[in-house]
Rosetta silent file (secondary structure, phi, psi, omega in degrees, C-alpha in Angstrom):
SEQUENCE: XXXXXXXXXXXXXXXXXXXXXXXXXXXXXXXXXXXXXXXXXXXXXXXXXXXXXXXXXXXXXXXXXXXXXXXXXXXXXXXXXXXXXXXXXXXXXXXXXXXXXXXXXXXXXXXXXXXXXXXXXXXXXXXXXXXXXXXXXXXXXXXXXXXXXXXXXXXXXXXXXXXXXXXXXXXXXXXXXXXXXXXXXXXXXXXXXXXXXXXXXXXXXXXXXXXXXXXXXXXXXXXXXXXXXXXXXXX
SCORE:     score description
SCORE:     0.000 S_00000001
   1 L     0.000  132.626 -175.666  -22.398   12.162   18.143 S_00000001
   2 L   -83.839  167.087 -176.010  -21.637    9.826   15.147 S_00000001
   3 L   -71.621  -24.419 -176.027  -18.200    8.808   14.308 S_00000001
   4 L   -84.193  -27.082  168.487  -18.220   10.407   11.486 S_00000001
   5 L   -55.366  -43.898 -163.052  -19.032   13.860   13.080 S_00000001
   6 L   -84.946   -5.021  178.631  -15.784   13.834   15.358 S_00000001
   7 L   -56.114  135.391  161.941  -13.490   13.834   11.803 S_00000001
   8 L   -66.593  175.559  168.652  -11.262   17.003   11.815 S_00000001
   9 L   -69.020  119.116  165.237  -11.090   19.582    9.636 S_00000001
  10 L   -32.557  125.073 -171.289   -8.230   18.956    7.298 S_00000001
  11 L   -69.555  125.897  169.114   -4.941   20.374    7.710 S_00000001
  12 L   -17.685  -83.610 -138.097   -3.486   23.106    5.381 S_00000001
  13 L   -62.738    3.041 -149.049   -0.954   21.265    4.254 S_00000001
  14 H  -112.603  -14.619 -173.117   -3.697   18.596    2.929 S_00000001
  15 H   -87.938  -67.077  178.137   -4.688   21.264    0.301 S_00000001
  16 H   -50.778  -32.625 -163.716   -0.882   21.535   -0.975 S_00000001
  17 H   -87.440  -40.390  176.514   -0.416   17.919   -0.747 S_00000001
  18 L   -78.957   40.332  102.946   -3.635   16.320   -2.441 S_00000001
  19 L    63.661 -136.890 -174.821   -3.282   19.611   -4.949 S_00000001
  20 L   -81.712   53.538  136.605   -7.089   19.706   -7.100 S_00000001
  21 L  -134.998   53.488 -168.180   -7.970   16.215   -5.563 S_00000001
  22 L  -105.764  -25.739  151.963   -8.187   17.619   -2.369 S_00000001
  23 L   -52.630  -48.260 -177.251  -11.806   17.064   -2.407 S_00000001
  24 H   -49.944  -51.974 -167.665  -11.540   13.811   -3.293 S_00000001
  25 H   -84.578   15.845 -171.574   -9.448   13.388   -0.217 S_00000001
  26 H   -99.312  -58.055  166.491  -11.483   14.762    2.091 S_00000001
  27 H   -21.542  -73.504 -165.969  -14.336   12.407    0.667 S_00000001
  28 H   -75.444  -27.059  165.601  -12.716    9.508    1.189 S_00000001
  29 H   -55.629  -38.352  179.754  -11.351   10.439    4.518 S_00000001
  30 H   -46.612  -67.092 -169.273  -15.717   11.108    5.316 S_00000001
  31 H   -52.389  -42.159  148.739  -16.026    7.604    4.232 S_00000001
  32 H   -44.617  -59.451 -178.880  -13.304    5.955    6.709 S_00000001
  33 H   -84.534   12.960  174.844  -14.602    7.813    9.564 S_00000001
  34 L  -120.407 -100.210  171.426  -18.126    6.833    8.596 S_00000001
  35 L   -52.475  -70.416 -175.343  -18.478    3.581    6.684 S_00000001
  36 H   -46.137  -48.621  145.350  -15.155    2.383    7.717 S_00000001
  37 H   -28.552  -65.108 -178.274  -15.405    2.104   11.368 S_00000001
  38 H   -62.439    9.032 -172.249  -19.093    0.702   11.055 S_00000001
  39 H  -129.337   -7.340 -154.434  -17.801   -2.086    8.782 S_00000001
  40 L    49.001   41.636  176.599  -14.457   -2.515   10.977 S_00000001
  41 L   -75.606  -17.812 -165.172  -12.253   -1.459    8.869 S_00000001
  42 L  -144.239  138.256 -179.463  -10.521    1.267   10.936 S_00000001
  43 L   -86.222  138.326  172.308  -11.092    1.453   14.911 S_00000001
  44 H   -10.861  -44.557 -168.947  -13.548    4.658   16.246 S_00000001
  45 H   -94.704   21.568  164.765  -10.207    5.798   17.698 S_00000001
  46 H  -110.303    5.873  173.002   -8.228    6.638   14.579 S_00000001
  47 H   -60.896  -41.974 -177.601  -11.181    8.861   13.110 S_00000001
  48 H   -77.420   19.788  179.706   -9.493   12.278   15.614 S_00000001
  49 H  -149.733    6.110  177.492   -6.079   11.409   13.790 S_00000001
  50 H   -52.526  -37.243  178.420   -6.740   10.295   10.128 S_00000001
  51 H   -59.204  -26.627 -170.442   -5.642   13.160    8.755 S_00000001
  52 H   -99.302  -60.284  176.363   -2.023   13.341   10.226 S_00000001
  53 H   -48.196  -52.160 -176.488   -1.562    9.251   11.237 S_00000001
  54 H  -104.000  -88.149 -145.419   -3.283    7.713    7.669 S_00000001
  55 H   -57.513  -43.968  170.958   -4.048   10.023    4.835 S_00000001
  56 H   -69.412  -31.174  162.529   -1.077   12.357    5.089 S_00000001
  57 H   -28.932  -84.646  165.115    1.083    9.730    6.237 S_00000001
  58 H   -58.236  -54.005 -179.343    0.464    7.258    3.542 S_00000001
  59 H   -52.871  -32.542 -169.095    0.429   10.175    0.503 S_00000001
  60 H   -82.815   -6.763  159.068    3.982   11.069    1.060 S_00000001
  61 H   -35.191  -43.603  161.670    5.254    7.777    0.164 S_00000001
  62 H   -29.024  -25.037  177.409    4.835    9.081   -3.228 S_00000001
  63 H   -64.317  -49.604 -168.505    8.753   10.828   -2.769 S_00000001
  64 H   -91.717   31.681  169.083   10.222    6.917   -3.228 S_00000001
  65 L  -116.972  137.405  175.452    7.848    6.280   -5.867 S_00000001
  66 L   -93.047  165.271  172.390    9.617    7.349   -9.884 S_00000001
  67 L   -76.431  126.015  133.150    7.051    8.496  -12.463 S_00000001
  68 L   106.074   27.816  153.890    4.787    6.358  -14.698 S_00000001
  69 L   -68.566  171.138  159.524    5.413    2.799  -12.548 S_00000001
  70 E   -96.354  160.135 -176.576    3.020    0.216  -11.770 S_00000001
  71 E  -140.178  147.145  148.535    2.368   -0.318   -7.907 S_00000001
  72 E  -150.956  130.700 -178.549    0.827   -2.946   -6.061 S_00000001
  73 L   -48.648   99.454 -161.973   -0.728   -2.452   -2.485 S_00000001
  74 E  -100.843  142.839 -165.455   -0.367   -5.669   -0.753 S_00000001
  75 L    42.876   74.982 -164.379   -2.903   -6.073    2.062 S_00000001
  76 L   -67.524  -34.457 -153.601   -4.544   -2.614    0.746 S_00000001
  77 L    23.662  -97.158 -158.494   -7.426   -3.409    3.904 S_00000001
  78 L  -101.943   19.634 -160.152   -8.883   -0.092    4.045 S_00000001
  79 L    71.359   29.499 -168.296   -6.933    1.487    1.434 S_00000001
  80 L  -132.632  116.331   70.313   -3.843    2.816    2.872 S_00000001
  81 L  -140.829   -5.885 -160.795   -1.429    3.775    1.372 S_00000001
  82 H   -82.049  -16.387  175.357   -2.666    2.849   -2.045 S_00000001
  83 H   -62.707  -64.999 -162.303   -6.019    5.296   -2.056 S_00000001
  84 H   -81.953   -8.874  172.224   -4.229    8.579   -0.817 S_00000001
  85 H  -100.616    4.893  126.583   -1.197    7.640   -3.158 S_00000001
  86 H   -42.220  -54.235  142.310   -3.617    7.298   -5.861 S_00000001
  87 L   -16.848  -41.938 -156.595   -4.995   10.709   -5.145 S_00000001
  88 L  -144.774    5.208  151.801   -1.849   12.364   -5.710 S_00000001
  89 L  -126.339   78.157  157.166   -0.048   10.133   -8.321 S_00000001
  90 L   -67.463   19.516 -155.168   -2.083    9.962  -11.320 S_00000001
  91 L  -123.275  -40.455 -161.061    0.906    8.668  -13.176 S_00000001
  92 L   -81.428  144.823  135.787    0.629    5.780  -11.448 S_00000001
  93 E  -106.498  120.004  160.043   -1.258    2.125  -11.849 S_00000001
  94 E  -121.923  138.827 -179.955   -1.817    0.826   -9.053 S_00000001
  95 E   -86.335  132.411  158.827   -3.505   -2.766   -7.836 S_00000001
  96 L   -95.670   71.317 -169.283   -4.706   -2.660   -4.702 S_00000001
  97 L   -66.569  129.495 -162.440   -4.733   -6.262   -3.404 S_00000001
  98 E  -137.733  114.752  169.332   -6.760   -7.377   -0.759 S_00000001
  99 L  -101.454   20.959 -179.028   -8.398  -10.736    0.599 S_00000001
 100 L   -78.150  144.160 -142.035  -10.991   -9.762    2.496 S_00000001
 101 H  -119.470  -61.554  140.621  -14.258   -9.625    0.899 S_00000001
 102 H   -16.093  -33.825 -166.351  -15.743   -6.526    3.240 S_00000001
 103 H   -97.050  -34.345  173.052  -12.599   -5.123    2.347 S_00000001
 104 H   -91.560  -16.109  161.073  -12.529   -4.981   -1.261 S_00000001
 105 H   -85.694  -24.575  176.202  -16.164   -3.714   -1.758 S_00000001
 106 H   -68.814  -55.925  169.951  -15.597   -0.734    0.393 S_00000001
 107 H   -23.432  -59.706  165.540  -12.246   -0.292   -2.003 S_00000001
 108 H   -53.622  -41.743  160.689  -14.231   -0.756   -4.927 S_00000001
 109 H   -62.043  -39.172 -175.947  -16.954    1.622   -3.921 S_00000001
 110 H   -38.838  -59.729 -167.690  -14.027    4.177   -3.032 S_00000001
 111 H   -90.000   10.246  171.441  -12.432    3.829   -6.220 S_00000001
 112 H  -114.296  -13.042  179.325  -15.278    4.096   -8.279 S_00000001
 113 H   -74.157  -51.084 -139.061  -17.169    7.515   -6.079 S_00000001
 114 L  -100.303   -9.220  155.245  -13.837    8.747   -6.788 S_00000001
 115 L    76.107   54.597  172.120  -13.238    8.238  -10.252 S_00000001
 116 L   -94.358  115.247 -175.141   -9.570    6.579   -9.944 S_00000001
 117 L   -93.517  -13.233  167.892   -9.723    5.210  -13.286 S_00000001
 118 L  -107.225   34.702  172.517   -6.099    4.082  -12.660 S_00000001
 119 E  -102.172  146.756  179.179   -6.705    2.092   -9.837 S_00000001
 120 E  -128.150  152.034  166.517   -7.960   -1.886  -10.017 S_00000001
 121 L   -87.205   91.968 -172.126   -9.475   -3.707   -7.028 S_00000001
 122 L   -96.555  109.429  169.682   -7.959   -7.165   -6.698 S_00000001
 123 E   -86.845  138.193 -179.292   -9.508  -10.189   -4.000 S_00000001
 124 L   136.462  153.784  174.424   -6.650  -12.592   -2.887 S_00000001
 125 L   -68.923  150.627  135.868   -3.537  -13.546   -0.908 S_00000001
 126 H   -28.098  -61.673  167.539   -0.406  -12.564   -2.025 S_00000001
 127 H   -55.621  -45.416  172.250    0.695  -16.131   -2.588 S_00000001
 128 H   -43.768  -95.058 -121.535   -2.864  -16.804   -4.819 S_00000001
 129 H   -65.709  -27.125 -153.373   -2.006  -14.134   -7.329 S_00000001
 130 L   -68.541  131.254  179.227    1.686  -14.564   -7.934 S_00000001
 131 L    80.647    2.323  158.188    2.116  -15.609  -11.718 S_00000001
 132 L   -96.661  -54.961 -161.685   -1.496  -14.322  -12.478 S_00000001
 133 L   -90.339  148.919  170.495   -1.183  -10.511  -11.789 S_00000001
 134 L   -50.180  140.640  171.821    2.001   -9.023  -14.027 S_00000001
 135 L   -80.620  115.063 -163.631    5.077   -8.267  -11.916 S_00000001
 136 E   -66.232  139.571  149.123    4.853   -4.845  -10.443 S_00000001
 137 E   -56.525  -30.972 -178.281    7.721   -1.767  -10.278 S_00000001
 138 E  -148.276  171.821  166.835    7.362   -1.532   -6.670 S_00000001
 139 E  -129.608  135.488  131.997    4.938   -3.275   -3.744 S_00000001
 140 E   -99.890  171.922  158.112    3.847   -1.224   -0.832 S_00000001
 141 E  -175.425  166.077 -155.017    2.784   -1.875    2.433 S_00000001
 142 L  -148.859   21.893 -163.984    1.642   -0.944    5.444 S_00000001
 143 L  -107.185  140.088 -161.397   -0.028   -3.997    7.155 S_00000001
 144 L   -73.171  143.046 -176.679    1.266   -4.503   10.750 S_00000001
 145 L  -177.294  174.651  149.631    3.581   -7.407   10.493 S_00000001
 146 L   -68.676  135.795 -178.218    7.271   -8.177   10.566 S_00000001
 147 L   -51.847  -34.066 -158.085    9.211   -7.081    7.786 S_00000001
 148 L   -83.491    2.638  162.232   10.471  -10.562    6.872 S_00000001
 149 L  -111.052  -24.335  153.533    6.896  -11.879    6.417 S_00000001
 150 L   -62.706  -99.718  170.838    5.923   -8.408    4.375 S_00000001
 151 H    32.610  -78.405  174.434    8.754   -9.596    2.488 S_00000001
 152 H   -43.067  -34.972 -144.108    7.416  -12.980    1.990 S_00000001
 153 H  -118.170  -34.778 -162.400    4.115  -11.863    0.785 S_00000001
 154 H  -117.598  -30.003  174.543    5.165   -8.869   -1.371 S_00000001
 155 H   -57.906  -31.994  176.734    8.787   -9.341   -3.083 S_00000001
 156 H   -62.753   -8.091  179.064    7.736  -12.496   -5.195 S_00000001
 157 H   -97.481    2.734  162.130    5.360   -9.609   -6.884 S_00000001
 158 E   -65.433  132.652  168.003    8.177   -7.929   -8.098 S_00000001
 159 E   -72.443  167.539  160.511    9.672   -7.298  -11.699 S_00000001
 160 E   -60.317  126.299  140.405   13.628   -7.922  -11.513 S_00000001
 161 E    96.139   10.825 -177.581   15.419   -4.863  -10.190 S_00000001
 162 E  -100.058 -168.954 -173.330   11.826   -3.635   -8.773 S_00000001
 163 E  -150.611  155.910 -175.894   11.649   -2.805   -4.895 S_00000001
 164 E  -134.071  131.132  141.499    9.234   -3.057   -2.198 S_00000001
 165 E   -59.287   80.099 -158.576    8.011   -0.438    0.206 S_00000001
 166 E  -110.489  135.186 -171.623    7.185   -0.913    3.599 S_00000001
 167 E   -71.079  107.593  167.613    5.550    1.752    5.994 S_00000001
 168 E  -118.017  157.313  174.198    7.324    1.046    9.322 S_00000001
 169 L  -112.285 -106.112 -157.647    7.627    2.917   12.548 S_00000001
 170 L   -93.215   24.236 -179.336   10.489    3.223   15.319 S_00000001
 171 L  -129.641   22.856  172.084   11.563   -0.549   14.986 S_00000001
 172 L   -90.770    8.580  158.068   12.346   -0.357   11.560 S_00000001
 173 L   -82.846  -39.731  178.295   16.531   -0.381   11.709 S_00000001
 174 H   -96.774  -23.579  156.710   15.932   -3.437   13.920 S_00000001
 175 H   -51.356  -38.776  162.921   13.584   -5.394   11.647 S_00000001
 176 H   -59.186  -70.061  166.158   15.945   -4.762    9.166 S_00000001
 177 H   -47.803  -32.849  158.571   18.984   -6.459   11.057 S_00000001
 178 H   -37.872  -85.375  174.241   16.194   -9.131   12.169 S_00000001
 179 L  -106.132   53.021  166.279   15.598  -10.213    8.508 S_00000001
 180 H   -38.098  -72.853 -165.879   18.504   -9.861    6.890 S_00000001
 181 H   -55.581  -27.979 -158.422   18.874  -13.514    6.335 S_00000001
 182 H  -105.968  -38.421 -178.182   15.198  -13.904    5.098 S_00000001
 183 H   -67.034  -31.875 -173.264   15.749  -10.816    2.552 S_00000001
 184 H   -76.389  -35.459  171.631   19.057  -12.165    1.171 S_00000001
 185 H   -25.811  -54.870 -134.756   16.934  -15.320    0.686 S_00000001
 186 L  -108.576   15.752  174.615   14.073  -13.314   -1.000 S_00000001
 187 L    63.665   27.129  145.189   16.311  -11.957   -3.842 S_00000001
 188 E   -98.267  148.122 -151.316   17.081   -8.665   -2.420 S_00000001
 189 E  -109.009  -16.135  171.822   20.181   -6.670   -3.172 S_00000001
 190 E  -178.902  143.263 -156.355   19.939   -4.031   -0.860 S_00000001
 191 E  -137.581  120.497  149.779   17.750   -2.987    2.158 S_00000001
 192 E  -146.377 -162.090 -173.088   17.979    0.596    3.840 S_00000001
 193 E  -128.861  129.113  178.278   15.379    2.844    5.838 S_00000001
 194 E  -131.332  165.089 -161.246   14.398    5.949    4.645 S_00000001
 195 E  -138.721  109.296 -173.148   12.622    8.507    5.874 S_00000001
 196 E  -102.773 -168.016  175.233    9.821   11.023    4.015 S_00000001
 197 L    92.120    3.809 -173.065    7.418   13.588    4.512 S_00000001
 198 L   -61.191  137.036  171.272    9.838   16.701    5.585 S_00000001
 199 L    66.266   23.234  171.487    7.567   19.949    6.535 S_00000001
 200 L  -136.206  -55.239 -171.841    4.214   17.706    5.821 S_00000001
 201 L  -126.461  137.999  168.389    4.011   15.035    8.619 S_00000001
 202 L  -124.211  130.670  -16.284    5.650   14.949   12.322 S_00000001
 203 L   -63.008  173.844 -160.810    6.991   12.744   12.889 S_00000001
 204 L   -99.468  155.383 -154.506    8.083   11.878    9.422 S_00000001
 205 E   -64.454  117.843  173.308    7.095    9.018    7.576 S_00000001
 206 E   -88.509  118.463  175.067    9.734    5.437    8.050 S_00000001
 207 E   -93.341  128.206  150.180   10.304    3.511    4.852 S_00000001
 208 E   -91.764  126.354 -167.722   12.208    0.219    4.635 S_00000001
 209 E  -136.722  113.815 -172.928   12.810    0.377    0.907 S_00000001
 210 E  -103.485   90.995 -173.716   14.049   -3.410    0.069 S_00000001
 211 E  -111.993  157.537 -163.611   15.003   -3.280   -3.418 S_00000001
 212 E  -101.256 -165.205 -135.216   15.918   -7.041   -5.459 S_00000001
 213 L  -132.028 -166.107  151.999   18.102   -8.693   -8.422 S_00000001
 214 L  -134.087   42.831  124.903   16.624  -10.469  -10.836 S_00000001
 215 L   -84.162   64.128 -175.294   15.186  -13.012   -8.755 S_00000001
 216 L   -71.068  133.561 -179.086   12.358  -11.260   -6.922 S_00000001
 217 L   125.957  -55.750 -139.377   11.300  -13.958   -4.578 S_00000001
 218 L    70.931 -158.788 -177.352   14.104  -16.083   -5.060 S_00000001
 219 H   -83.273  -18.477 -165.475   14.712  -19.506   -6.676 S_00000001
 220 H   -80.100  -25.669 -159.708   11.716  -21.136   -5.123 S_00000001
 221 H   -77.307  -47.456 -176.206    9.657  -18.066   -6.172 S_00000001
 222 H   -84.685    6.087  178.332   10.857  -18.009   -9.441 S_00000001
 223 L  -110.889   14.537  163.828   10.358  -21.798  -10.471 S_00000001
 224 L   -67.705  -83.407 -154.993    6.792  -21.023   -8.970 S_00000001
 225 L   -90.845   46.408  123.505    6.047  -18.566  -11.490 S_00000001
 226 L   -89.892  -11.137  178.736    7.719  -20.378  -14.692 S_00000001
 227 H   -92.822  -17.326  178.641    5.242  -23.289  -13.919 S_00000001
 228 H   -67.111  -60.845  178.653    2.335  -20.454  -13.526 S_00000001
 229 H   -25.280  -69.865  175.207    3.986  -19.370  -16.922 S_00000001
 230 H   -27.665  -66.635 -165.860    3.558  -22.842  -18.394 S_00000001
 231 H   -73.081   -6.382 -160.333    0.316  -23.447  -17.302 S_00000001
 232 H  -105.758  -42.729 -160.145   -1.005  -20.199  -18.625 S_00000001
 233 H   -82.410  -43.475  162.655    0.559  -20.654  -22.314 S_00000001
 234 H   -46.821  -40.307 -177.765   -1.321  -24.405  -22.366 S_00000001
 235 L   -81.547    0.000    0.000   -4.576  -23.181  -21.808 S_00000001
């Protein structure tokens, strides 16, 4: 039986949440549990749980998103959260940033079968882009790490007064007291944990929603990108 065989059938609630792109999101789930696994983006054994663990997961993140921001996915890998919250926020543009080079042509095929005309496919580190790509209303993320090195990677990618998202699970109150020190650092103004997804996923989805000043980054961050600035107005 191929991996792609064992995907479930999609959960009611997958119709209400992914509304008329509920094809779409069935599509791209096919494509995880097919191509993704055979390219190693996602292991064999999260194909019997995409639907509850990834797709649904990742769309309701969309409650802590406002209408008609820019977003950008930092370490997008296989496209979650930024795919299924593309799917269900057309309102949005969102970059999906990635540096993996496997990793951004399966995005790019995704987003182009799939017609998200407001999604762009970006190769690169956090740290590359900053002071090339425009500073985003929010950053997600979802890449396993420590908050205070999500942080690191995705608050310097901030407008002032924007906030970053991070998908965490039951250690996300103590991550928070963890990098306090590295967050006050990082130009943020307030840190709490929030939690989304009521009567759509169980358990329900844990946010650390970090939001900054107007320093995203901090001072080192910001005298990065006025010399980015600089160098960009010479050529």
């Amino acid at each position: 039986m191929t991996e792609a065989a064992e995907l479930p059938e999609a959960p009611a609630v997958a119709r209400e949440v992914f509304g008329e792109r509920f094809p779409d999101a069935v599509r791209y789930a096919e494509l995880l549990a097919d191509a993704g696994v055979r390219r190693g983006l996602i292991g064999p054994r999260e194909v019997p749980r995409l639907w509850e663990r990834h797709l649904l997961n990742c769309a309701v993140l969309s409650e802590a998103i406002d209408e008609g921001v820019s977003v950008c996915d930092v370490g997008s890998g296989a496209g979650l959260p930024g795919i299924p919250l593309a799917l269900v926020r057309p309102d949005l543009n969102i970059t999906l940033l990635e540096p993996l080079l496997r990793r951004t042509t399966f995005l790019t095929e995704v987003v182009e079968l799939l017609g998200l005309d407001h999604v762009t496919v970006v190769r690169g580190r956090a740290e590359e882009v900053l002071g090339k790509l425009p500073p985003v209303h929010v950053v997600t993320a979802r890449a396993v790490a420590p908050l205070e090195r999500l942080a690191g990677w995705g608050v310097p990618l901030l407008r002032p007064y924007g906030e970053m998202l991070a998908l965490k699970g039951d250690t996300a109150e103590e991550e928070v007291k963890a990098a306090s020190a590295a967050l006050s650092k990082l130009g943020a103004v307030s840190t709490s944990v929030v939690q989304v997804g009521e009567g759509i996923v169980d358990p329900l989805s844990t946010v650390v929603r970090v939001e900054v000043g107007e320093s995203p980054g901090g001072v080192r961050f910001a005298t990065k990108k006025a010399k980015a600035a600089r160098a960009r107005r010479r050529r």
